Amino acid sequence: MAMAMAMRRAAALGARHILGASSSSSSGILRSRHMSVDAAAALERIRAAGLLRTQGLIGGKWIDAYDGKTIEVENPATGEILANVSCMGSRETSDAIASAHTTFYSWSKLTASERSKALRKWYDLIISNKEELALLMTLEQGKPIKEALGEVNYGASFIEYFAEEAKRIYGDIIPPTLSDRRLLVLKQPVGVVGAITPWNFPLAMITRKVGPALACGCTVVVKPSEFTPLTALAAADLALQAGIPAGALNVVMGNAPEIGDALLQSTQVRKITFTGSTAVGKKLMAGSADTVKKVSLELGGNAPCIVFDDADIDVAIKGSLAAKFRNSGQTCVCANRILVQEGIYEKFASAFIKAVQSLQVGNGLEESTSQGPLINEAAVQKVEKFIKDATSKGAHIMLGGKRHSLGMTFYEPTVVGNVSNDMLLFREEAFGPVAPLVPFKTEEDAIHMANDTNAGSLSDPVYLNYYFFLFSLVCQAL
Ligand code: ADP
């Protein structure tokens, strides 16, 4: 019954315009339990480009989990199983670390210019395969194809940027306190880096960690999210093709706590870089203490978007819409609270609702789609919990507020009015297509409300850490 429903939904959501993909059917590793024609065509195109990888990458070799276990990667728009990927754990991770450690000695000895050339080639290959990568991303993550293409460009840009910056890792000369001394700071790569990434940006979160690490001579073990490993594996394949040597970039996925623990316990891993939830970030930070690893964390946020009485309403609507609904609200910099001054509140709310109504919910493979599904059922349940909490405390639903009629994990783009600081919608990340409108009186009130959060404050241990910081940290002396 559930299967038949999923098949009907898959057929209903089948896209019509997927970057000119042919409609030939797929075979092989696909368990096409509920495969819609267009998803199958997209996968066939990705496979034909040689980018449908399902094994981990260790020491330049594509490897199954040692016990043969696999995990299913699901299309959140349809429930169809896209592929079964290797489900790895501590043993595979230890081997990936060993391989990265061995390769560190040769990779770090290359000149910045030599490393830069390989990275530049990787960038070029990502760009020349951008449509296949975008299709893969939409299939496994659900984001609209236009956003996926945007992410491929954005993700590739980190490789391009750091390929250049690697040539400019300058040192310092420090005036000594003794006349017969000379003090020089020479920046060196730290060693093996463990990079753990989330599902909401399946490519960009990887390239912005791996780009700077490889550029300055580090080697890397990446653990992508189990929800979106296919884009990561495809990108790793392109890295090999670009001449990034075997062992410089390794990818393992599967049992997250086991992989995480193996990375933390290893004395060869000198740095952990992580983007994801605050809870997991804290665990990684604590677990890094034993071996005194360097740590870069990019955790949750609670971004306010502030609209004052004198705002240009068109600009404010456009900006708020983009800031809130990118990737269906599933980014850590999405506007989590929209603070609106009382004088413009009604006018803004009605224009904003109109704009939100124009968003097209659907399968991301459809070119007209601007809102894809949420990543999974747990994500929808979280949104439902937040909505229930808000309405029980006096907020009112101005638009949406429930699951979308498309089923699966689609949720209606939602606007909630009169949100206050005692509600979950104000205090925590909804990570969904819900725009809470919070009225305020004065600029001081707005600033107070905006800062009334434990995210984003430098005095708080939980704050966003941007990639520029990451680059400088990776380059620190051992
Ligand atoms: P999100 O809520 O965005 O999924 P998570 O923090 O759960 O955030 O996941 C981000 C990344 O962290 C994913 O790759 C996930 O598999 C990984 N992860 C989750 N738990 C652990 C853990 N105990 N150790 C290491 N990595 C983990």
PDB file of N, CA, C and O in Angstrom, residues 360-390:
ATOM      1  N   GLN A 360       6.709  28.059  -6.112  1.00  0.00           N
ATOM      2  CA  GLN A 360       6.213  26.808  -6.700  1.00  0.00           C
ATOM      3  C   GLN A 360       6.804  25.628  -5.959  1.00  0.00           C
ATOM      4  O   GLN A 360       8.023  25.419  -5.989  1.00  0.00           O
ATOM      5  N   VAL A 361       5.938  24.867  -5.307  1.00  0.00           N
ATOM      6  CA  VAL A 361       6.418  23.685  -4.588  1.00  0.00           C
ATOM      7  C   VAL A 361       6.399  22.490  -5.530  1.00  0.00           C
ATOM      8  O   VAL A 361       5.428  22.306  -6.269  1.00  0.00           O
ATOM      9  N   GLY A 362       7.446  21.689  -5.520  1.00  0.00           N
ATOM     10  CA  GLY A 362       7.427  20.507  -6.385  1.00  0.00           C
ATOM     11  C   GLY A 362       8.760  19.786  -6.409  1.00  0.00           C
ATOM     12  O   GLY A 362       9.677  20.096  -5.629  1.00  0.00           O
ATOM     13  N   ASN A 363       8.846  18.843  -7.304  1.00  0.00           N
ATOM     14  CA  ASN A 363      10.077  18.091  -7.519  1.00  0.00           C
ATOM     15  C   ASN A 363      11.134  19.046  -8.068  1.00  0.00           C
ATOM     16  O   ASN A 363      10.887  19.757  -9.050  1.00  0.00           O
ATOM     17  N   GLY A 364      12.293  19.051  -7.450  1.00  0.00           N
ATOM     18  CA  GLY A 364      13.340  19.978  -7.865  1.00  0.00           C
ATOM     19  C   GLY A 364      13.795  19.800  -9.298  1.00  0.00           C
ATOM     20  O   GLY A 364      14.427  20.688  -9.869  1.00  0.00           O
ATOM     21  N   LEU A 365      13.490  18.657  -9.899  1.00  0.00           N
ATOM     22  CA  LEU A 365      13.883  18.447 -11.297  1.00  0.00           C
ATOM     23  C   LEU A 365      13.051  19.304 -12.249  1.00  0.00           C
ATOM     24  O   LEU A 365      13.447  19.545 -13.386  1.00  0.00           O
ATOM     25  N   GLU A 366      11.861  19.728 -11.802  1.00  0.00           N
ATOM     26  CA  GLU A 366      11.035  20.621 -12.615  1.00  0.00           C
ATOM     27  C   GLU A 366      11.671  22.002 -12.626  1.00  0.00           C
ATOM     28  O   GLU A 366      11.930  22.558 -11.553  1.00  0.00           O
ATOM     29  N   GLU A 367      11.860  22.555 -13.793  1.00  0.00           N
ATOM     30  CA  GLU A 367      12.513  23.864 -13.834  1.00  0.00           C
ATOM     31  C   GLU A 367      11.702  24.951 -13.147  1.00  0.00           C
ATOM     32  O   GLU A 367      12.236  25.940 -12.678  1.00  0.00           O
ATOM     33  N   SER A 368      10.372  24.775 -13.094  1.00  0.00           N
ATOM     34  CA  SER A 368       9.534  25.813 -12.486  1.00  0.00           C
ATOM     35  C   SER A 368       9.546  25.745 -10.951  1.00  0.00           C
ATOM     36  O   SER A 368       9.083  26.667 -10.282  1.00  0.00           O
ATOM     37  N   THR A 369      10.092  24.687 -10.389  1.00  0.00           N
ATOM     38  CA  THR A 369      10.052  24.528  -8.921  1.00  0.00           C
ATOM     39  C   THR A 369      10.980  25.511  -8.228  1.00  0.00           C
ATOM     40  O   THR A 369      12.141  25.662  -8.593  1.00  0.00           O
ATOM     41  N   SER A 370      10.432  26.179  -7.203  1.00  0.00           N
ATOM     42  CA  SER A 370      11.303  27.032  -6.390  1.00  0.00           C
ATOM     43  C   SER A 370      11.407  26.515  -4.958  1.00  0.00           C
ATOM     44  O   SER A 370      12.248  26.983  -4.194  1.00  0.00           O
ATOM     45  N   GLN A 371      10.542  25.561  -4.579  1.00  0.00           N
ATOM     46  CA  GLN A 371      10.591  24.961  -3.245  1.00  0.00           C
ATOM     47  C   GLN A 371      10.534  23.450  -3.367  1.00  0.00           C
ATOM     48  O   GLN A 371       9.509  22.894  -3.810  1.00  0.00           O
ATOM     49  N   GLY A 372      11.606  22.796  -2.992  1.00  0.00           N
ATOM     50  CA  GLY A 372      11.627  21.340  -3.012  1.00  0.00           C
ATOM     51  C   GLY A 372      11.111  20.779  -1.691  1.00  0.00           C
ATOM     52  O   GLY A 372      10.606  21.516  -0.845  1.00  0.00           O
ATOM     53  N   PRO A 373      11.267  19.475  -1.495  1.00  0.00           N
ATOM     54  CA  PRO A 373      10.837  18.849  -0.245  1.00  0.00           C
ATOM     55  C   PRO A 373      11.835  19.131   0.876  1.00  0.00           C
ATOM     56  O   PRO A 373      12.943  19.592   0.613  1.00  0.00           O
ATOM     57  N   LEU A 374      11.442  18.829   2.105  1.00  0.00           N
ATOM     58  CA  LEU A 374      12.427  18.827   3.196  1.00  0.00           C
ATOM     59  C   LEU A 374      13.210  17.519   3.113  1.00  0.00           C
ATOM     60  O   LEU A 374      12.791  16.577   2.445  1.00  0.00           O
ATOM     61  N   ILE A 375      14.325  17.479   3.799  1.00  0.00           N
ATOM     62  CA  ILE A 375      15.250  16.355   3.600  1.00  0.00           C
ATOM     63  C   ILE A 375      14.658  15.023   4.054  1.00  0.00           C
ATOM     64  O   ILE A 375      14.890  14.002   3.412  1.00  0.00           O
ATOM     65  N   ASN A 376      13.868  15.038   5.124  1.00  0.00           N
ATOM     66  CA  ASN A 376      13.289  13.765   5.579  1.00  0.00           C
ATOM     67  C   ASN A 376      12.109  14.012   6.520  1.00  0.00           C
ATOM     68  O   ASN A 376      11.782  15.161   6.838  1.00  0.00           O
ATOM     69  N   GLU A 377      11.517  12.934   6.956  1.00  0.00           N
ATOM     70  CA  GLU A 377      10.335  13.002   7.812  1.00  0.00           C
ATOM     71  C   GLU A 377      10.644  13.719   9.143  1.00  0.00           C
ATOM     72  O   GLU A 377       9.835  14.502   9.642  1.00  0.00           O
ATOM     73  N   ALA A 378      11.831  13.472   9.684  1.00  0.00           N
ATOM     74  CA  ALA A 378      12.185  14.117  10.965  1.00  0.00           C
ATOM     75  C   ALA A 378      12.184  15.640  10.806  1.00  0.00           C
ATOM     76  O   ALA A 378      11.779  16.367  11.723  1.00  0.00           O
ATOM     77  N   ALA A 379      12.613  16.111   9.649  1.00  0.00           N
ATOM     78  CA  ALA A 379      12.649  17.559   9.418  1.00  0.00           C
ATOM     79  C   ALA A 379      11.231  18.131   9.401  1.00  0.00           C
ATOM     80  O   ALA A 379      10.974  19.220   9.941  1.00  0.00           O
ATOM     81  N   VAL A 380      10.302  17.390   8.805  1.00  0.00           N
ATOM     82  CA  VAL A 380       8.900  17.865   8.763  1.00  0.00           C
ATOM     83  C   VAL A 380       8.320  17.845  10.176  1.00  0.00           C
ATOM     84  O   VAL A 380       7.629  18.788  10.595  1.00  0.00           O
ATOM     85  N   GLN A 381       8.627  16.812  10.912  1.00  0.00           N
ATOM     86  CA  GLN A 381       8.084  16.724  12.270  1.00  0.00           C
ATOM     87  C   GLN A 381       8.605  17.853  13.160  1.00  0.00           C
ATOM     88  O   GLN A 381       7.901  18.361  14.019  1.00  0.00           O
ATOM     89  N   LYS A 382       9.846  18.250  12.915  1.00  0.00           N
ATOM     90  CA  LYS A 382      10.398  19.365  13.690  1.00  0.00           C
ATOM     91  C   LYS A 382       9.605  20.655  13.394  1.00  0.00           C
ATOM     92  O   LYS A 382       9.230  21.388  14.298  1.00  0.00           O
ATOM     93  N   VAL A 383       9.344  20.890  12.110  1.00  0.00           N
ATOM     94  CA  VAL A 383       8.578  22.076  11.727  1.00  0.00           C
ATOM     95  C   VAL A 383       7.186  22.017  12.355  1.00  0.00           C
ATOM     96  O   VAL A 383       6.681  23.008  12.908  1.00  0.00           O
ATOM     97  N   GLU A 384       6.570  20.860  12.302  1.00  0.00           N
ATOM     98  CA  GLU A 384       5.214  20.717  12.884  1.00  0.00           C
ATOM     99  C   GLU A 384       5.218  21.031  14.384  1.00  0.00           C
ATOM    100  O   GLU A 384       4.323  21.688  14.895  1.00  0.00           O
ATOM    101  N   LYS A 385       6.276  20.563  15.047  1.00  0.00           N
ATOM    102  CA  LYS A 385       6.377  20.814  16.496  1.00  0.00           C
ATOM    103  C   LYS A 385       6.493  22.324  16.773  1.00  0.00           C
ATOM    104  O   LYS A 385       5.846  22.861  17.676  1.00  0.00           O
ATOM    105  N   PHE A 386       7.297  23.002  15.951  1.00  0.00           N
ATOM    106  CA  PHE A 386       7.492  24.440  16.145  1.00  0.00           C
ATOM    107  C   PHE A 386       6.185  25.202  15.890  1.00  0.00           C
ATOM    108  O   PHE A 386       5.869  26.164  16.582  1.00  0.00           O
ATOM    109  N   ILE A 387       5.453  24.779  14.862  1.00  0.00           N
ATOM    110  CA  ILE A 387       4.195  25.461  14.524  1.00  0.00           C
ATOM    111  C   ILE A 387       3.183  25.257  15.665  1.00  0.00           C
ATOM    112  O   ILE A 387       2.504  26.200  16.089  1.00  0.00           O
ATOM    113  N   LYS A 388       3.111  24.056  16.162  1.00  0.00           N
ATOM    114  CA  LYS A 388       2.169  23.754  17.243  1.00  0.00           C
ATOM    115  C   LYS A 388       2.510  24.590  18.484  1.00  0.00           C
ATOM    116  O   LYS A 388       1.639  25.187  19.123  1.00  0.00           O
ATOM    117  N   ASP A 389       3.793  24.654  18.781  1.00  0.00           N
ATOM    118  CA  ASP A 389       4.242  25.434  19.938  1.00  0.00           C
ATOM    119  C   ASP A 389       3.872  26.912  19.768  1.00  0.00           C
ATOM    120  O   ASP A 389       3.347  27.544  20.691  1.00  0.00           O
ATOM    121  N   ALA A 390       4.108  27.448  18.553  1.00  0.00           N
ATOM    122  CA  ALA A 390       3.846  28.874  18.322  1.00  0.00           C
ATOM    123  C   ALA A 390       2.351  29.186  18.424  1.00  0.00           C
ATOM    124  O   ALA A 390       1.954  30.160  19.070  1.00  0.00           O
TER     125      ALA A 390
END
